[in-house]
Amino acid sequence: MKKRMSVILALTMAATTMFSAVPAMAKDGDVVNITIWSPTDREQVETWWTEKIAEWNEANPNIQVSREAIDRSDSYAYDNKIATAVTSNDLPDIFYVDGPQVSYYAANGISIPLSDYFTEDDLSDFVPSSIAQNTYDGQLYAIGATESSVAFYYNKDYLKECGVDTDDLDSRTLDNPITWDEMAEIAEKCTTDNYVGTHIIMDHGEGLPYALEPMYISEGKDYISKEADGYVNSEEAVKTTSYLADLIAKGYANIEPITDEFLNGACATMLGGSWEVATLEANADFDWGVTYYPVSETGTAVSPCGDWAAAVSKDCENPDAAGEFLQWLMNSENVATYADAIAKPATRNSAYDEEAMADYKEGARALMVEQLNNTAVPRPRTPSYATFSSAYAEAMTNILSDAATNGEVDDDYIQSELDTVAETFTEDYETYYAE
């Protein structure tokens, strides 16, 4: 998205200076109309939106809210609609943005700060990962109701057949997660003609940097440093990538992101998202468990996170009205019922006191919340994230394909591919954002 939208930046510079002149709240008796854009979702979520907007509008006749649900059947349709609206200065008052892109919209003046609308007490109730994701240059630029996480799922029935101690896996804690070596040993034991030992590839796009980043951090270097240097080609990053490629080279994992591979009994374990819990509860015909995200032999526990959040646009004529609505929309009760409807962890810890979040008190869901509060690290907060993400996904696909084809890992090839990622990211960042 960055490459598509950066070409329009010059056209929006004049518009971004409007923040100092935006009108305050409308006078008593006037009606302020607030529009929202967000992606379409499943029926339960669409029903939630309809009911909540009706509830707000009835209680607040001076601030009337409407929502347009944007179809995402084409993965770029939503982003393209935003890009078009930027050029025409016709953005909605509130628009939803995927977590890694918060920094891009903020850096380019497309969204405005929300810090005035949420107190420190409000923000302290949110899981730290959500606030970190939605903060850029010291200011809050978005606010979200839900989060995500990734953990290590295992088929207990099959692992027992392979001689793996599932009681040990069940007993692991946040302070004692399984290690990379243990993950590989389990995968080796469980790989047969009919099974692969693990599943590590969500997709060949954003799923790669999202699900795998904690392995890099655990080994000592994130994808990108706080100073926007490319760490993705560091010695530590090559070691991490080599470990992942080795799982593919040895046939312990498939390179293709096979849908429901774990659910259908084709793999013994998987790095899977928090959304898999509901799917497995409803459909799995085997006993399964989940434990914490694997850690490097010498590293600390880290886990993925991130989800969509609401931002107020530069074209909003009444940001105070939009802020007032978001304060209400993100209260504990609304966050709880939304998280329940969309089957994701809530961002507010107080939301788990609500009846809608009762299922998160124990078991797999509680584990996800524990990770979000203690080990979750958002993807790099840089306006050049989209450039990095696409370059990294392409490099990883090349690296893993090479490992699958040759049955061995070529560290020199890994270094070369990761060097290209670092160079691509650095060029984009220095061209558009470096001071």
Short mmCIF file of C-alpha atoms in Angstrom, two decimals:
data_model
loop_
_atom_site.label_atom_id
_atom_site.label_comp_id
_atom_site.label_asym_id
_atom_site.label_seq_id
_atom_site.Cartn_x
_atom_site.Cartn_y
_atom_site.Cartn_z
CA MET A 1 0.00 0.00 0.00
CA LYS A 2 2.84 2.36 0.79
CA LYS A 3 4.09 2.38 -2.79
CA ARG A 4 0.62 3.04 -4.15
CA MET A 5 -0.14 5.81 -1.68
CA SER A 6 3.22 7.57 -1.47
CA VAL A 7 2.80 8.98 -4.95
CA ILE A 8 -0.19 10.97 -3.75
CA LEU A 9 1.56 12.44 -0.73
CA ALA A 10 2.39 15.71 -2.43
CA LEU A 11 -1.27 16.21 -3.29
CA THR A 12 -2.28 15.96 0.36
CA MET A 13 0.32 18.22 1.95
CA ALA A 14 -1.87 21.30 1.80
CA ALA A 15 -4.80 19.41 3.26
CA THR A 16 -2.81 18.17 6.23
CA THR A 17 -2.27 21.72 7.43
CA MET A 18 -5.98 22.01 8.15
CA PHE A 19 -5.72 20.51 11.65
CA SER A 20 -5.16 23.85 13.33
CA ALA A 21 -8.31 25.20 11.72
CA VAL A 22 -10.79 22.33 12.18
CA PRO A 23 -14.08 23.46 13.71
CA ALA A 24 -14.85 22.64 17.30
CA MET A 25 -18.01 20.79 18.31
CA ALA A 26 -21.17 22.12 16.71
CA LYS A 27 -23.30 24.50 18.74
CA ASP A 28 -26.27 23.18 20.73
CA GLY A 29 -29.15 22.38 18.41
CA ASP A 30 -26.94 21.68 15.40
CA VAL A 31 -26.54 18.10 14.22
CA VAL A 32 -23.06 16.76 13.56
CA ASN A 33 -22.91 13.84 11.13
CA ILE A 34 -20.05 11.38 11.65
CA THR A 35 -19.25 8.80 8.99
CA ILE A 36 -17.27 5.59 9.51
CA TRP A 37 -15.57 3.30 7.02
CA SER A 38 -14.57 -0.19 8.06
CA PRO A 39 -14.23 -3.54 6.29
CA THR A 40 -17.23 -5.84 5.99
CA ASP A 41 -17.30 -8.72 8.43
CA ARG A 42 -19.35 -11.74 9.40
CA GLU A 43 -23.06 -11.46 10.13
CA GLN A 44 -22.66 -11.25 13.92
CA VAL A 45 -20.29 -8.30 13.60
CA GLU A 46 -22.47 -6.47 11.08
CA THR A 47 -25.43 -6.94 13.45
CA TRP A 48 -23.33 -5.54 16.30
CA TRP A 49 -22.53 -2.42 14.28
CA THR A 50 -26.18 -1.87 13.35
CA GLU A 51 -27.36 -2.19 16.93
CA LYS A 52 -24.61 -0.05 18.45
CA ILE A 53 -24.95 2.80 15.97
CA ALA A 54 -28.72 2.79 16.53
CA GLU A 55 -28.14 2.88 20.29
CA TRP A 56 -25.75 5.83 20.00
CA ASN A 57 -27.94 7.78 17.59
CA GLU A 58 -31.00 7.44 19.82
CA ALA A 59 -29.11 8.69 22.87
CA ASN A 60 -27.19 11.45 21.03
CA PRO A 61 -29.47 13.37 18.65
CA ASN A 62 -26.81 16.06 18.13
CA ILE A 63 -24.17 13.59 16.89
CA GLN A 64 -25.51 11.18 14.32
CA VAL A 65 -23.28 8.34 13.15
CA SER A 66 -23.44 6.25 9.98
CA ARG A 67 -21.17 3.49 8.72
CA GLU A 68 -20.18 2.22 5.29
CA ALA A 69 -18.93 -1.37 5.27
CA ILE A 70 -16.28 -1.76 2.56
CA ASP A 71 -16.04 -5.13 0.82
CA ARG A 72 -12.60 -6.73 1.13
CA SER A 73 -13.10 -9.64 -1.27
CA ASP A 74 -10.25 -7.99 -3.15
CA SER A 75 -7.55 -7.58 -0.51
CA TYR A 76 -6.64 -4.14 -1.90
CA ALA A 77 -10.17 -2.79 -2.38
CA TYR A 78 -10.34 -1.13 1.03
CA ASP A 79 -6.84 0.38 0.78
CA ASN A 80 -7.57 1.65 -2.71
CA LYS A 81 -10.76 3.35 -1.53
CA ILE A 82 -8.81 5.10 1.22
CA ALA A 83 -6.12 6.17 -1.27
CA THR A 84 -8.70 7.64 -3.64
CA ALA A 85 -10.35 9.54 -0.79
CA VAL A 86 -6.98 10.97 0.28
CA THR A 87 -6.42 12.55 -3.13
CA SER A 88 -9.91 14.04 -3.23
CA ASN A 89 -9.89 15.21 0.42
CA ASP A 90 -13.00 13.13 0.92
CA LEU A 91 -12.06 10.74 3.70
CA PRO A 92 -14.73 9.72 6.21
CA ASP A 93 -14.54 11.14 9.72
CA ILE A 94 -13.43 7.79 11.14
CA PHE A 95 -11.76 5.00 9.23
CA TYR A 96 -10.40 1.65 10.35
CA VAL A 97 -6.79 0.75 9.68
CA ASP A 98 -4.81 -2.45 10.12
CA GLY A 99 -2.36 -2.12 13.02
CA PRO A 100 0.95 -2.04 11.10
CA GLN A 101 -0.33 0.82 8.93
CA VAL A 102 -1.13 3.20 11.80
CA SER A 103 2.35 4.72 11.52
CA TYR A 104 2.00 5.29 7.78
CA TYR A 105 -1.25 7.22 8.08
CA ALA A 106 0.10 9.23 11.00
CA ALA A 107 3.42 10.10 9.35
CA ASN A 108 1.67 11.26 6.19
CA GLY A 109 -0.85 13.43 8.02
CA ILE A 110 -3.80 11.32 6.92
CA SER A 111 -4.93 10.65 10.49
CA ILE A 112 -4.88 12.97 13.50
CA PRO A 113 -3.88 12.38 17.16
CA LEU A 114 -6.47 10.97 19.57
CA SER A 115 -4.53 11.59 22.78
CA ASP A 116 -6.96 14.33 23.92
CA TYR A 117 -9.88 11.90 23.95
CA PHE A 118 -8.48 9.14 26.16
CA THR A 119 -7.08 9.72 29.64
CA GLU A 120 -4.08 7.94 31.09
CA ASP A 121 -6.50 5.90 33.21
CA ASP A 122 -8.38 4.90 30.07
CA LEU A 123 -5.22 3.83 28.26
CA SER A 124 -3.85 1.91 31.24
CA ASP A 125 -6.83 -0.43 30.95
CA PHE A 126 -5.82 -1.46 27.42
CA VAL A 127 -3.32 -4.27 26.89
CA PRO A 128 0.10 -2.64 26.34
CA SER A 129 0.53 -4.14 22.86
CA SER A 130 -2.57 -2.37 21.56
CA ILE A 131 -1.49 1.06 22.77
CA ALA A 132 2.04 0.50 21.43
CA GLN A 133 0.70 -0.52 18.02
CA ASN A 134 -1.50 2.57 17.78
CA THR A 135 1.08 5.11 18.94
CA TYR A 136 3.40 7.00 16.61
CA ASP A 137 5.93 9.68 17.55
CA GLY A 138 4.58 9.80 21.09
CA GLN A 139 0.93 10.35 20.12
CA LEU A 140 -2.03 7.99 20.02
CA TYR A 141 -3.34 7.86 16.44
CA ALA A 142 -5.82 4.97 16.60
CA ILE A 143 -7.81 2.97 19.12
CA GLY A 144 -9.01 -0.61 18.78
CA ALA A 145 -11.39 -2.99 20.54
CA THR A 146 -9.68 -6.28 19.71
CA GLU A 147 -6.27 -7.91 19.52
CA SER A 148 -4.77 -11.14 18.21
CA SER A 149 -2.08 -13.56 19.27
CA VAL A 150 -0.29 -16.69 18.05
CA ALA A 151 0.58 -19.77 20.07
CA PHE A 152 1.73 -23.39 19.66
CA TYR A 153 -1.14 -25.83 19.09
CA TYR A 154 -0.70 -29.61 19.31
CA ASN A 155 -2.75 -32.70 18.53
CA LYS A 156 -2.57 -34.58 21.83
CA ASP A 157 -3.85 -37.86 20.42
CA TYR A 158 -1.24 -38.01 17.68
CA LEU A 159 1.64 -36.70 19.81
CA LYS A 160 1.01 -39.43 22.37
CA GLU A 161 1.22 -42.03 19.60
CA CYS A 162 4.59 -40.56 18.64
CA GLY A 163 5.93 -40.70 22.19
CA VAL A 164 5.71 -36.99 22.97
CA ASP A 165 4.96 -36.07 26.58
CA THR A 166 1.80 -33.97 26.22
CA ASP A 167 1.51 -33.58 29.99
CA ASP A 168 4.77 -31.66 29.85
CA LEU A 169 3.38 -29.39 27.12
CA ASP A 170 0.20 -28.87 29.14
CA SER A 171 2.23 -27.83 32.17
CA ARG A 172 4.33 -25.14 30.49
CA THR A 173 4.07 -21.58 31.77
CA LEU A 174 4.88 -18.15 30.41
CA ASP A 175 8.20 -18.39 32.23
CA ASN A 176 8.91 -21.85 30.80
CA PRO A 177 7.72 -22.01 27.18
CA ILE A 178 8.92 -24.65 24.76
CA THR A 179 12.15 -23.84 22.95
CA TRP A 180 12.98 -23.93 19.25
CA ASP A 181 14.91 -27.16 19.79
CA GLU A 182 11.94 -28.76 21.52
CA MET A 183 9.61 -27.62 18.74
CA ALA A 184 11.93 -29.16 16.13
CA GLU A 185 12.28 -32.39 18.12
CA ILE A 186 8.51 -32.76 18.32
CA ALA A 187 8.19 -32.05 14.60
CA GLU A 188 10.82 -34.68 13.80
CA LYS A 189 9.11 -37.33 15.93
CA CYS A 190 5.73 -36.64 14.37
CA THR A 191 6.67 -36.40 10.69
CA THR A 192 5.59 -39.47 8.70
CA ASP A 193 4.30 -40.24 5.22
CA ASN A 194 0.86 -39.08 6.34
CA TYR A 195 1.75 -36.25 8.71
CA VAL A 196 4.03 -33.27 8.80
CA GLY A 197 5.33 -32.35 12.22
CA THR A 198 4.32 -28.70 12.23
CA HIS A 199 2.67 -25.83 10.37
CA ILE A 200 4.51 -22.50 10.30
CA ILE A 201 3.25 -20.74 7.14
CA MET A 202 -0.02 -18.81 7.50
CA ASP A 203 0.24 -17.40 3.99
CA HIS A 204 2.88 -15.99 1.65
CA GLY A 205 1.98 -12.39 2.50
CA GLU A 206 1.48 -10.51 5.77
CA GLY A 207 1.12 -13.78 7.69
CA LEU A 208 4.87 -14.32 7.41
CA PRO A 209 6.12 -11.17 9.18
CA TYR A 210 3.17 -11.25 11.58
CA ALA A 211 3.54 -14.82 12.85
CA LEU A 212 7.33 -15.15 12.69
CA GLU A 213 8.61 -11.82 14.06
CA PRO A 214 8.81 -13.04 17.70
CA MET A 215 11.39 -15.64 16.69
CA TYR A 216 13.68 -12.88 15.47
CA ILE A 217 13.17 -10.78 18.59
CA SER A 218 13.70 -13.79 20.85
CA GLU A 219 17.04 -14.46 19.16
CA GLY A 220 18.11 -10.88 19.82
CA LYS A 221 17.26 -8.65 16.83
CA ASP A 222 13.91 -7.38 15.58
CA TYR A 223 13.25 -6.82 11.87
CA ILE A 224 13.95 -3.11 12.24
CA SER A 225 15.63 -1.14 15.00
CA LYS A 226 14.12 1.86 16.75
CA GLU A 227 16.43 4.01 14.65
CA ALA A 228 14.88 2.48 11.50
CA ASP A 229 18.00 0.49 10.63
CA GLY A 230 17.49 -2.83 8.87
CA TYR A 231 18.24 -5.54 11.40
CA VAL A 232 16.52 -8.13 9.26
CA ASN A 233 19.86 -9.08 7.66
CA SER A 234 21.79 -9.35 10.93
CA GLU A 235 23.68 -12.46 12.02
CA GLU A 236 20.87 -13.21 14.46
CA ALA A 237 18.24 -12.85 11.75
CA VAL A 238 20.09 -15.22 9.44
CA LYS A 239 20.23 -17.79 12.25
CA THR A 240 16.49 -17.44 12.88
CA THR A 241 15.63 -17.72 9.21
CA SER A 242 17.94 -20.72 8.88
CA TYR A 243 16.07 -22.48 11.69
CA LEU A 244 12.74 -21.91 9.94
CA ALA A 245 14.09 -22.98 6.56
CA ASP A 246 15.50 -26.16 8.12
CA LEU A 247 12.00 -27.22 9.17
CA ILE A 248 11.00 -26.98 5.52
CA ALA A 249 14.16 -28.60 4.16
CA LYS A 250 13.73 -31.66 6.39
CA GLY A 251 10.09 -32.06 5.45
CA TYR A 252 8.83 -31.28 8.94
CA ALA A 253 6.57 -28.52 7.57
CA ASN A 254 4.98 -27.71 4.24
CA ILE A 255 5.93 -24.58 2.38
CA GLU A 256 2.38 -24.05 1.15
CA PRO A 257 -0.12 -22.52 3.60
CA ILE A 258 -2.57 -25.41 3.53
CA THR A 259 -5.96 -24.34 4.87
CA ASP A 260 -7.06 -26.19 8.03
CA GLU A 261 -4.01 -28.44 7.86
CA PHE A 262 -4.04 -28.92 11.63
CA LEU A 263 -7.82 -29.20 11.94
CA ASN A 264 -7.93 -31.86 9.23
CA GLY A 265 -5.30 -34.01 10.94
CA ALA A 266 -2.55 -33.49 8.37
CA CYS A 267 -0.03 -31.92 10.75
CA ALA A 268 0.79 -32.62 14.37
CA THR A 269 1.42 -29.07 15.64
CA MET A 270 1.09 -25.53 14.37
CA LEU A 271 1.89 -21.93 15.05
CA GLY A 272 -1.70 -20.74 14.93
CA GLY A 273 -3.65 -17.60 15.62
CA SER A 274 -5.98 -16.91 18.53
CA TRP A 275 -8.88 -17.20 16.08
CA GLU A 276 -8.16 -20.94 15.72
CA VAL A 277 -9.51 -21.64 19.22
CA ALA A 278 -13.17 -21.21 18.26
CA THR A 279 -12.66 -23.22 15.05
CA LEU A 280 -11.09 -26.13 16.89
CA GLU A 281 -13.66 -26.09 19.67
CA ALA A 282 -16.45 -26.33 17.11
CA ASN A 283 -14.92 -28.77 14.64
CA ALA A 284 -11.93 -30.78 15.91
CA ASP A 285 -12.54 -34.52 16.30
CA PHE A 286 -9.35 -35.03 18.34
CA ASP A 287 -8.00 -33.90 21.69
CA TRP A 288 -5.86 -30.79 21.27
CA GLY A 289 -3.92 -28.37 23.42
CA VAL A 290 -2.19 -25.03 23.13
CA THR A 291 0.86 -23.61 24.84
CA TYR A 292 2.94 -20.46 24.67
CA TYR A 293 4.81 -19.21 21.61
CA PRO A 294 8.21 -20.97 21.30
CA VAL A 295 11.34 -19.18 22.47
CA SER A 296 14.98 -19.18 21.37
CA GLU A 297 17.32 -21.29 23.52
CA THR A 298 18.91 -18.13 24.89
CA GLY A 299 16.14 -15.59 24.36
CA THR A 300 13.09 -14.25 26.14
CA ALA A 301 9.42 -14.99 25.52
CA VAL A 302 7.81 -12.89 22.77
CA SER A 303 4.49 -13.29 20.96
CA PRO A 304 2.72 -11.72 17.94
CA CYS A 305 -0.15 -9.27 18.20
CA GLY A 306 -2.06 -6.70 16.21
CA ASP A 307 -5.49 -5.92 14.82
CA TRP A 308 -7.59 -3.23 13.17
CA ALA A 309 -8.21 0.06 14.95
CA ALA A 310 -10.22 3.24 14.45
CA ALA A 311 -8.53 6.48 13.35
CA VAL A 312 -9.91 9.98 12.84
CA SER A 313 -9.08 11.42 9.44
CA LYS A 314 -7.60 14.75 8.42
CA ASP A 315 -10.89 15.54 6.65
CA CYS A 316 -13.00 15.26 9.80
CA GLU A 317 -14.69 18.65 10.35
CA ASN A 318 -15.67 17.88 13.96
CA PRO A 319 -12.93 15.80 15.55
CA ASP A 320 -14.32 16.46 19.03
CA ALA A 321 -17.58 14.78 18.03
CA ALA A 322 -15.68 11.88 16.50
CA GLY A 323 -13.57 11.63 19.65
CA GLU A 324 -16.66 11.63 21.88
CA PHE A 325 -18.15 8.79 19.83
CA LEU A 326 -14.93 6.78 20.01
CA GLN A 327 -14.79 7.26 23.79
CA TRP A 328 -18.20 5.62 23.99
CA LEU A 329 -17.52 2.99 21.32
CA MET A 330 -14.41 1.82 23.17
CA ASN A 331 -15.94 1.57 26.64
CA SER A 332 -15.58 -1.76 28.43
CA GLU A 333 -19.04 -3.08 27.66
CA ASN A 334 -18.86 -2.24 23.95
CA VAL A 335 -15.36 -3.65 23.64
CA ALA A 336 -16.52 -6.89 25.30
CA THR A 337 -19.56 -7.39 23.10
CA TYR A 338 -17.63 -6.52 19.93
CA ALA A 339 -14.80 -8.91 20.84
CA ASP A 340 -17.38 -11.62 21.49
CA ALA A 341 -19.09 -11.01 18.14
CA ILE A 342 -15.83 -11.12 16.17
CA ALA A 343 -14.32 -13.94 18.32
CA LYS A 344 -11.10 -12.12 19.19
CA PRO A 345 -9.44 -11.12 22.47
CA ALA A 346 -10.53 -7.75 23.84
CA THR A 347 -8.06 -4.89 24.20
CA ARG A 348 -9.45 -3.61 27.52
CA ASN A 349 -8.67 -5.73 30.57
CA SER A 350 -11.84 -4.54 32.27
CA ALA A 351 -13.82 -6.02 29.36
CA TYR A 352 -13.00 -9.48 30.70
CA ASP A 353 -15.22 -8.71 33.71
CA GLU A 354 -18.19 -8.52 31.34
CA GLU A 355 -20.40 -11.56 30.78
CA ALA A 356 -19.61 -11.58 27.06
CA MET A 357 -15.97 -12.39 27.85
CA ALA A 358 -16.66 -15.23 30.33
CA ASP A 359 -14.98 -17.79 28.04
CA TYR A 360 -11.65 -15.99 28.46
CA LYS A 361 -11.32 -16.80 32.16
CA GLU A 362 -9.42 -20.06 31.57
CA GLY A 363 -8.00 -22.41 28.98
CA ALA A 364 -6.70 -21.48 25.54
CA ARG A 365 -8.36 -18.06 25.43
CA ALA A 366 -6.91 -17.07 28.81
CA LEU A 367 -3.46 -18.07 27.53
CA MET A 368 -3.83 -15.65 24.61
CA VAL A 369 -4.77 -12.81 26.97
CA GLU A 370 -1.81 -13.67 29.20
CA GLN A 371 0.53 -13.36 26.21
CA LEU A 372 -1.04 -10.04 25.18
CA ASN A 373 -0.42 -8.57 28.62
CA ASN A 374 3.11 -9.91 29.06
CA THR A 375 4.96 -10.91 25.90
CA ALA A 376 3.18 -9.31 22.92
CA VAL A 377 5.25 -7.02 20.69
CA PRO A 378 3.61 -5.16 17.78
CA ARG A 379 5.11 -5.25 14.32
CA PRO A 380 7.61 -2.45 13.57
CA ARG A 381 6.06 1.01 13.91
CA THR A 382 7.45 2.62 10.80
CA PRO A 383 5.71 4.41 7.93
CA SER A 384 7.68 2.17 5.58
CA TYR A 385 6.23 -1.01 7.06
CA ALA A 386 4.29 -2.02 3.94
CA THR A 387 7.47 -1.85 1.89
CA PHE A 388 9.30 -3.98 4.43
CA SER A 389 6.46 -6.49 4.73
CA SER A 390 6.17 -7.20 1.02
CA ALA A 391 9.96 -7.44 0.60
CA TYR A 392 10.31 -9.78 3.59
CA ALA A 393 7.44 -12.00 2.44
CA GLU A 394 8.99 -12.31 -1.01
CA ALA A 395 12.42 -13.10 0.43
CA MET A 396 11.04 -15.71 2.83
CA THR A 397 9.07 -17.37 0.06
CA ASN A 398 12.26 -17.57 -2.00
CA ILE A 399 14.30 -18.89 0.94
CA LEU A 400 11.79 -21.52 1.96
CA SER A 401 11.23 -22.60 -1.65
CA ASP A 402 14.98 -23.05 -2.06
CA ALA A 403 15.10 -25.15 1.10
CA ALA A 404 12.18 -27.30 -0.04
CA THR A 405 13.65 -27.84 -3.50
CA ASN A 406 17.20 -28.66 -2.40
CA GLY A 407 16.46 -30.37 0.90
CA GLU A 408 19.06 -28.26 2.67
CA VAL A 409 19.58 -24.73 3.96
CA ASP A 410 21.91 -22.29 2.19
CA ASP A 411 22.92 -19.61 4.69
CA ASP A 412 24.67 -17.56 2.00
CA TYR A 413 21.46 -17.45 0.01
CA ILE A 414 19.54 -16.44 3.15
CA GLN A 415 22.01 -13.62 3.79
CA SER A 416 21.66 -12.38 0.21
CA GLU A 417 17.86 -12.38 0.31
CA LEU A 418 17.72 -10.64 3.68
CA ASP A 419 20.26 -8.07 2.50
CA THR A 420 17.84 -7.21 -0.30
CA VAL A 421 15.00 -6.78 2.21
CA ALA A 422 17.09 -4.42 4.33
CA GLU A 423 18.18 -2.40 1.30
CA THR A 424 14.61 -2.12 -0.02
CA PHE A 425 13.27 -0.95 3.33
CA THR A 426 16.13 1.50 3.93
CA GLU A 427 15.75 3.06 0.49
CA ASP A 428 12.04 3.62 1.00
CA TYR A 429 12.44 5.03 4.51
CA GLU A 430 15.31 7.36 3.59
CA THR A 431 13.53 8.57 0.46
CA TYR A 432 10.23 9.48 2.11
CA TYR A 433 10.68 9.82 5.86
CA ALA A 434 14.26 10.19 7.14
CA GLU A 435 15.06 13.65 8.45
#
